[in-house]
Each structure stands twice: as structure tokens, then as C-alpha cells.
CSV table of C-alpha atoms in Angstrom, one decimal:
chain,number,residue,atom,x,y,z
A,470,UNK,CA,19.7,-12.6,-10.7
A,471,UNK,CA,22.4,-10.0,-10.0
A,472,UNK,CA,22.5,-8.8,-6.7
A,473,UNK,CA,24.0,-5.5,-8.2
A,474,UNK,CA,21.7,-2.5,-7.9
A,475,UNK,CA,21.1,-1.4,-11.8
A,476,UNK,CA,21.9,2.2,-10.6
A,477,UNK,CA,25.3,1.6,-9.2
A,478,UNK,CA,28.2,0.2,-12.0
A,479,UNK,CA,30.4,-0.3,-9.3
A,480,UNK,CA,30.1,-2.0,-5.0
A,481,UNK,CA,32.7,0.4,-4.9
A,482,UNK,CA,32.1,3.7,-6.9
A,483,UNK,CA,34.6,6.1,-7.2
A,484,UNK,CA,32.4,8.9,-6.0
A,485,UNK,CA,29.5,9.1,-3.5
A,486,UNK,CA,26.8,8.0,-4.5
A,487,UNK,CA,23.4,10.7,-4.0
A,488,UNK,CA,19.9,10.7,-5.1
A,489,UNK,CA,20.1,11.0,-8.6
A,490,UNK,CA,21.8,7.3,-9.2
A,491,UNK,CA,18.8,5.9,-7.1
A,492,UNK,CA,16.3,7.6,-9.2
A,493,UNK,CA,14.8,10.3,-6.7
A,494,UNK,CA,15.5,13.8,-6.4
A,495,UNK,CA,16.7,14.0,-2.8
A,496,UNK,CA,17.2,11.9,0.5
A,497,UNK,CA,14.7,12.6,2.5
A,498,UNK,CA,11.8,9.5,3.6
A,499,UNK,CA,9.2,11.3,1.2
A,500,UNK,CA,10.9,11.4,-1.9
A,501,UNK,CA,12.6,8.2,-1.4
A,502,UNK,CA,9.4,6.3,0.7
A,503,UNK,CA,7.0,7.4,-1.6
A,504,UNK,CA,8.8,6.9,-4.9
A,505,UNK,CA,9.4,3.2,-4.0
A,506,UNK,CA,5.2,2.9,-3.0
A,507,UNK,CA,4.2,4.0,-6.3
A,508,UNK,CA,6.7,1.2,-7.9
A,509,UNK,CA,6.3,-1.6,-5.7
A,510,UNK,CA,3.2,-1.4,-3.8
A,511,UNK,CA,2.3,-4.4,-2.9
A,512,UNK,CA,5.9,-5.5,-2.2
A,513,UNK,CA,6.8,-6.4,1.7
A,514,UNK,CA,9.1,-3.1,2.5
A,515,UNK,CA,9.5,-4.6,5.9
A,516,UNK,CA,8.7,-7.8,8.4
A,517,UNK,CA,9.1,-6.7,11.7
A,518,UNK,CA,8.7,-9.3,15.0
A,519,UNK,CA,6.4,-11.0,12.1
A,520,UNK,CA,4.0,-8.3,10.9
A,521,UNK,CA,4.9,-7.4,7.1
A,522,UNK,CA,4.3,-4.2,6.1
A,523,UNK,CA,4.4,-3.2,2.3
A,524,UNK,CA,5.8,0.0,1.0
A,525,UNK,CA,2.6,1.6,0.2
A,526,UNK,CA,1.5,0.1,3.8
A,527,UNK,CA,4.6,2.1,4.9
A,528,UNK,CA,3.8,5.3,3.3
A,529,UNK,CA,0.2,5.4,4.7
A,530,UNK,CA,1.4,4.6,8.3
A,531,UNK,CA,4.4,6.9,8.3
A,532,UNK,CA,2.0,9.7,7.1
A,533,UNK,CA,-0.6,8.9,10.1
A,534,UNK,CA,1.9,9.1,12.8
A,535,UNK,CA,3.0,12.7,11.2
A,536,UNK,CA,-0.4,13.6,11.0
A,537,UNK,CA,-0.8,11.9,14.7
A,538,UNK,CA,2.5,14.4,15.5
A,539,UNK,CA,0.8,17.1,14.1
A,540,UNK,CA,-2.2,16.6,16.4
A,541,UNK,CA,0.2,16.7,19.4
A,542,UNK,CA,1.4,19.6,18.6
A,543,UNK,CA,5.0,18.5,17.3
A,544,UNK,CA,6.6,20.3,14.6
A,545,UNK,CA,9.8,20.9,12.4
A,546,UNK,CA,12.7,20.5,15.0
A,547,UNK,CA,10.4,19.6,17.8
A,548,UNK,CA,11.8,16.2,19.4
A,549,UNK,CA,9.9,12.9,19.9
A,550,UNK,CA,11.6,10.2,21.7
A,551,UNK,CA,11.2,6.5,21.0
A,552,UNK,CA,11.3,4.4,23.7
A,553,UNK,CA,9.4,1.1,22.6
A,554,UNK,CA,10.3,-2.8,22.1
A,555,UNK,CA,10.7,-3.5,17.9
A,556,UNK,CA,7.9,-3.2,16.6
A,557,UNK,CA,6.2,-1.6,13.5
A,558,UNK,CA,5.0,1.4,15.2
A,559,UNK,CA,8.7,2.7,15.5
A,560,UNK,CA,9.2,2.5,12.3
A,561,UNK,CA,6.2,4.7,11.8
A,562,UNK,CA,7.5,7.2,13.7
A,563,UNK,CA,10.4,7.9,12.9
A,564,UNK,CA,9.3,8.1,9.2
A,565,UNK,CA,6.5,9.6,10.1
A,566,UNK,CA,8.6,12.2,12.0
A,567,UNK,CA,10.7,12.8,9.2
A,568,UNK,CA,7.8,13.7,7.1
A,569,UNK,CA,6.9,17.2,9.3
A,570,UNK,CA,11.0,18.1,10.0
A,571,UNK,CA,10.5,16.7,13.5
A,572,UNK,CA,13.1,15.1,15.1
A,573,UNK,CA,13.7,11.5,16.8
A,574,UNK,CA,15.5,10.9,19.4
A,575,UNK,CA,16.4,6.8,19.9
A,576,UNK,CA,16.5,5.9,23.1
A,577,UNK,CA,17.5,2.3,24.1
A,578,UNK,CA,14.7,0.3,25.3
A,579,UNK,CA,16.4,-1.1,28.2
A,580,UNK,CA,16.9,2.2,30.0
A,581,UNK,CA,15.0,3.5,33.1
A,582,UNK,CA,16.0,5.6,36.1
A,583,UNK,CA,18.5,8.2,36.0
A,584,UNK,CA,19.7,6.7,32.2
A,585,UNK,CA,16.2,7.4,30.7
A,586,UNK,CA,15.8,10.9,32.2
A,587,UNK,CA,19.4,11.6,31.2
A,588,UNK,CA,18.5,10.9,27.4
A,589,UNK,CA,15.1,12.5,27.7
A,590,UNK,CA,16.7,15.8,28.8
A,591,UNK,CA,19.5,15.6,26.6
A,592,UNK,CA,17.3,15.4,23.6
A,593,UNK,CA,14.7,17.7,25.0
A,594,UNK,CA,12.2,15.8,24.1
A,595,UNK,CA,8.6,17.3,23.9
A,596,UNK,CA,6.7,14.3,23.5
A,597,UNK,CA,7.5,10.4,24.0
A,598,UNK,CA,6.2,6.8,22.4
A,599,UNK,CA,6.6,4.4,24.7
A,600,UNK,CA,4.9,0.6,24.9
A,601,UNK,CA,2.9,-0.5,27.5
A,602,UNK,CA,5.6,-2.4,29.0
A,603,UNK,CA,8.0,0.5,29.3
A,604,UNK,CA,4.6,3.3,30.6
A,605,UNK,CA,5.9,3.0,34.1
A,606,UNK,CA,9.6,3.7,33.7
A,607,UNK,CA,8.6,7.2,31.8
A,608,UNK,CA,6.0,7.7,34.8
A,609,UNK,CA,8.4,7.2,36.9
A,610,UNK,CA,10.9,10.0,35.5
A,611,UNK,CA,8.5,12.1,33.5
A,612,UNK,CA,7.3,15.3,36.2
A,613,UNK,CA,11.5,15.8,36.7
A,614,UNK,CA,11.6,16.4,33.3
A,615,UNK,CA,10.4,19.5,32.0
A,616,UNK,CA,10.7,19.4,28.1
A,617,UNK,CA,8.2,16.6,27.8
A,618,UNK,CA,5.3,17.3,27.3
A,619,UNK,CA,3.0,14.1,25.9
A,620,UNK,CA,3.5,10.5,26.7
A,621,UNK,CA,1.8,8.6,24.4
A,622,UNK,CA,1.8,4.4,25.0
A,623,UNK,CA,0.4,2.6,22.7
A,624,UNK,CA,-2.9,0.7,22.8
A,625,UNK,CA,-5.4,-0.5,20.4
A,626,UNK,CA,-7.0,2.9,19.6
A,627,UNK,CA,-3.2,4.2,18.5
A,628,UNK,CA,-3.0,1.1,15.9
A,629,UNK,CA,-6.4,1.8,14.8
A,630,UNK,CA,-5.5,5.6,13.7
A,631,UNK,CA,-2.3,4.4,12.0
A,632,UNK,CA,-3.5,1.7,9.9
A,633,UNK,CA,-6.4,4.0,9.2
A,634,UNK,CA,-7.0,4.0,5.5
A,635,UNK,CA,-8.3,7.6,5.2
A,636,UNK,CA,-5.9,10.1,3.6
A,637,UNK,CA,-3.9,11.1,5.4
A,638,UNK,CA,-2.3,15.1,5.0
A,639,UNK,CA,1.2,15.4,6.1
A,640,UNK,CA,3.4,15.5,3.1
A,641,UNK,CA,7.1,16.6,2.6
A,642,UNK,CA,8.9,19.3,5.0
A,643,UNK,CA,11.3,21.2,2.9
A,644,UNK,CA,14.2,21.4,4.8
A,645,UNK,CA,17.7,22.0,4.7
A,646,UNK,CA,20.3,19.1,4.2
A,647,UNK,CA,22.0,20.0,7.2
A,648,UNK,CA,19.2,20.0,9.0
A,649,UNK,CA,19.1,17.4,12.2
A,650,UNK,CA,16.8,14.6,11.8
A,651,UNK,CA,17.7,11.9,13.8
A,652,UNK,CA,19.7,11.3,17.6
A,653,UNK,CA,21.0,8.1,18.5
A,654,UNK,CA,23.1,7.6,22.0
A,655,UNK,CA,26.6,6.4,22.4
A,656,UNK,CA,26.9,3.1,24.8
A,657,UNK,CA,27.3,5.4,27.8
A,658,UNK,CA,30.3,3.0,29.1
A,659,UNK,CA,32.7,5.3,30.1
A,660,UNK,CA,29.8,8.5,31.2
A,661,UNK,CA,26.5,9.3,30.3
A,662,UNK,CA,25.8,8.6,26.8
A,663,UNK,CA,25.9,11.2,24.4
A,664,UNK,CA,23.7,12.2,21.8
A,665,UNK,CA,25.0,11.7,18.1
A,666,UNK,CA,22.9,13.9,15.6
A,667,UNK,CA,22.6,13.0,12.3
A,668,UNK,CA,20.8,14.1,9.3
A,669,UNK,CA,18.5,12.1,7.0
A,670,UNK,CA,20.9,13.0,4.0
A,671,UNK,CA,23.5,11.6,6.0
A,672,UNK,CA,21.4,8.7,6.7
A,673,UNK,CA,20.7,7.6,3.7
A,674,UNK,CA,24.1,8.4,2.5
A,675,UNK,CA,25.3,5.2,4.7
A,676,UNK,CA,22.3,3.3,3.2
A,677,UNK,CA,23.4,3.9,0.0
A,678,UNK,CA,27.5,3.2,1.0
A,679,UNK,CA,25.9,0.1,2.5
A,680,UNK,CA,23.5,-1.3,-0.5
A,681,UNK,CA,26.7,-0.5,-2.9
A,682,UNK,CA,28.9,-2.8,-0.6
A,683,UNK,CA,26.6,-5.3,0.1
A,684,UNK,CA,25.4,-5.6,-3.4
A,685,UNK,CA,22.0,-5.7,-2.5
A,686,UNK,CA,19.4,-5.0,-5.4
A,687,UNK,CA,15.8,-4.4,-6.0
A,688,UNK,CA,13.8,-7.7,-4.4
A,689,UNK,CA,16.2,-9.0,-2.5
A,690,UNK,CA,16.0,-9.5,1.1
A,691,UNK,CA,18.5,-8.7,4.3
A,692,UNK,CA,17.6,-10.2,7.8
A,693,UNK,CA,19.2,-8.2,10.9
A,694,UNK,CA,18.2,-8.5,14.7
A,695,UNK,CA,19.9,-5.2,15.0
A,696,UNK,CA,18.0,-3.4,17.8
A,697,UNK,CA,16.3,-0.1,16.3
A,698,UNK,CA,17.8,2.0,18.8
A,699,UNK,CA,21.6,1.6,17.3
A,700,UNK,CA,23.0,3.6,14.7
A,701,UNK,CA,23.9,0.6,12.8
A,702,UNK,CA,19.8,-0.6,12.4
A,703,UNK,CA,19.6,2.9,10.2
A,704,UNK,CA,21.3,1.2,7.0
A,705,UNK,CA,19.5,-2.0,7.7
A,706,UNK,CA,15.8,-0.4,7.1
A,707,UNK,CA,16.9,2.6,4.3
A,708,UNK,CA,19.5,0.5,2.5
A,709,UNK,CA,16.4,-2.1,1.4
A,710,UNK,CA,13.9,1.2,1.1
A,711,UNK,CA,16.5,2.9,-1.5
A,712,UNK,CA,16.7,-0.2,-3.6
A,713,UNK,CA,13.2,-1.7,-3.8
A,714,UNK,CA,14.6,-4.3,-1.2
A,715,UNK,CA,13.0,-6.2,1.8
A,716,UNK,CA,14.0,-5.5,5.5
A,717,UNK,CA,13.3,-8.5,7.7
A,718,UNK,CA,13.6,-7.5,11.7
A,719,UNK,CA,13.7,-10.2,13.8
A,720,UNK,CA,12.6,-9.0,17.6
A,721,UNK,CA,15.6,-10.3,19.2
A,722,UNK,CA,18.6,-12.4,18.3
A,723,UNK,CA,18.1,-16.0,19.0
A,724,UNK,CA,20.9,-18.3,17.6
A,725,UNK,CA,19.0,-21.5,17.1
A,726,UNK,CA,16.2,-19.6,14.8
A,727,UNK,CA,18.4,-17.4,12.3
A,728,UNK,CA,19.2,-19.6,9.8
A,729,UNK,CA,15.8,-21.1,9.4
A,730,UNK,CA,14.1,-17.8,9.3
A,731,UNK,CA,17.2,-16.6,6.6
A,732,UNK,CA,15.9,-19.7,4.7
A,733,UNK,CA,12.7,-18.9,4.9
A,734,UNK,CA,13.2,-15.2,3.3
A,735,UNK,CA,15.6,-16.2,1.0
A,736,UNK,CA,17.4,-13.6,2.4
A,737,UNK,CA,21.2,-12.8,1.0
């Protein structure tokens, strides 16, 4: 099978490569999320620390946390932060984010103290998912902050209302392509990490770049241990998503397990 995507003649085309030659009409997570669940359904979008979620799983979920945003009283350019371990329900919400023109902001899951409060005020965040291990750090820093507004850690009632079959409302925001979508933070090695804001068109630009380099076609699988936090982990999850592809996230990087779980994907 060629690893060549049937929309791209070239791994490296002589222009950029937009919407049109991966049959949607824009890049945003609804046209392009939603397209691929009506044509692969039942096909594993991503496995994440073991759970597989299919595309049409995907789209339902994404659209529960925005309808779960909505409830919270989030809206287009509000900020969330995400501030969890790797795990599905990120991936939710930052889709799910997308979906009402709200914005994410990526904190690394290692921070606490002064570096969590500094990325929680940078990104003026109003409202925060966080993991159970992780509650006490933002409990910690949460009354100096003023912006935020909502912690929510998940628990089994959260799951519940995202893999919630009932329809769900939240459909596309209609927003600009300029428009901010996403904030990921610079290492902070030299001074307090900065805030890089990018745009979902610009996103999926790099996904695009990325699934023309790579090769990568419809079916096929890439493993990564990238943390979701990094700028780099973007491509990883909308490269696959663009292409009909398989994302498989393992929770950490452990040496002696990659290549049997690369084997066990098939993954190129």
C-alpha cells in the first residue's frame, strides 16, 4: 500500500498545501473532525495510554466537552487551561474547545508553584481541567489568581457526561483564520516561559507539512510519546485526523516497550 496520501502528488509540493487538497472546506476541528467521522467511523482516530477512541467517538466527545464549556460559561476567546496527565479527556478539550472559538492554553503537567500561576495568568485563563493528581497544585495557587474562575478535576461523573451518547449541540464557531486558538509555553530555561499563540489554520497547516513529509496516508498508523503539552504533539494528533490516519499516544516514553507496541500497531 502507498504510504502517499492520494490528495498530495508530491512529500514535497511546490505550494502549501490547504483544505481543498484534503477534501474539506477549511481547517478548523469541525470541518476536518467531522468530515473524517462520517467516512471512517468506526476506525480508531486515536489510542491514548490504551483507551482507543474512534473518529466518530471523537466527534461525540469533542462536542460534550464544548457543550460541558458552554455550561461553564466559556465562550469564543474565553481561555481554558489544560493541566492533566495524557489522557483522552485532553484531547476532548481542546477539540472540544475549538468547536465554540474558545481558547486552550497547554500547560505542562509538571508545573506547580510560582511556574503554574505564572502560565495561568499569562493565559488568563477563566476556567481549568486538571486530574485528580494535579487538584492540589491548582488549589494551592488558584485564590492568587484572579482570571480563573472554574476548576474542574475530573471524576467519574465528568467521563460519564462526555461519553454520553445523547446529542450533543455545539457545532462549528465561524471564526476568523487569524483568530487565536491554541497557547503552548516555551521551555522557560532562560525566564518564565512564554506563551506561543497559534491558530488552528496554522495548526493544521503543520499537520498537513507534516503528513506530506512523512508520507503518511489514510489507515496508516504513527506512534509518538510526545507529551500533549509541546507544540510538536499538535502534528502528531491532526496530521493522522487530516488523512484518515491512526494516532497512537503512548503515556510516557519507555525504551524497552516502543518497539513492541510499534509492532503491535503496525505503525510506520
Amino acid at each position: 500500500m502507498s504510504r502517499v496520501p492520494a490528495h498530495t502528488a508530491s512529500a514535497c509540493p511546490e505550494r502549501p498545501l490547504g483544505p481543498g487538497d484534503f477534501g474539506v472546506e477549511r481547517f478548523t476541528v469541525p470541518a476536518v473532525l467531522d468530515r473524517r467521522a462520517e467516512q471512517f467511523p468506526n476506525r480508531v482516530m486515536i489510542s491514548i495510554a490504551g483507551i482507543d477512541v474512534t473518529f466518530e467517538q471523537m466527534r461525540r466527545r469533542s462536542r460534550a466537552a464544548a457543550d460541558a464549556l458552554l455550561q461553564l460559561g466559556i465562550g469564543p476567546g474565553d481561555c481554558v487551561a489544560l493541566f492533566t496527565a495524557t489522557c483522552p479527556e485532553w484531547i476532548y478539550f481542546w477539540l472540544g474547545a475549538a468547536r465554540i472559538g474558545a481558547v486552550t492554553a497547554a500547560v505542562n503537567a509538571a508545573n506547580k508553584g510560582e511556574f503554574l500561576l505564572h502560565a495561568l495568568r499569562l493565559s488568563q485563563a477563566k476556567a481549568i481541567i486538571t486530574d485528580t493528581g494535579r487538584r492540589s497544585r491548582v488549589a494551592e495557587v488558584a485564590d492568587r489568581d484572579p482570571d480563573l474562575k472554574c476548576i474542574v478535576a475530573q471524576d467519574p461523573s465528568h467521563s460519564a457526561v462526555l461519553h454520553d451518547d445523547a446529542a450533543h449541540t455545539a457545532g462549528e464557531h465561524l471564526g476568523e483564520v487569524g483568530d487565536t486558538g491554541a497557547l503552548f509555553f516555551t521551555s522557560g530555561t532562560t525566564g518564565a516561559s512564554k506563551a506561543v499563540a497559534t491558530t488552528w489554520h496554522y495548526l493544521f497547516t503543520t499537520a498537513a507539512t507534516s503528513a506530506s513529509a512523512w508520507e503518511f496516508g489514510a489507515g496508516e498508523v504513527l506512534w509518538t510519546a510526545m507529551p500533549l503539552f509541546h507544540l510538536s504533539a499538535a502534528p502528531s494528533i491532526l496530521a493522522p485526523m487530516l488523512v484518515g490516519g491512526t494516532t497512537v499516544l503512548a503515556p510516557a516514553f519507555h525504551p524497552g516497550a516502543v518497539w513492541d507496541e510499534v509492532r503491535a500497531w503496525g505503525a510506520v
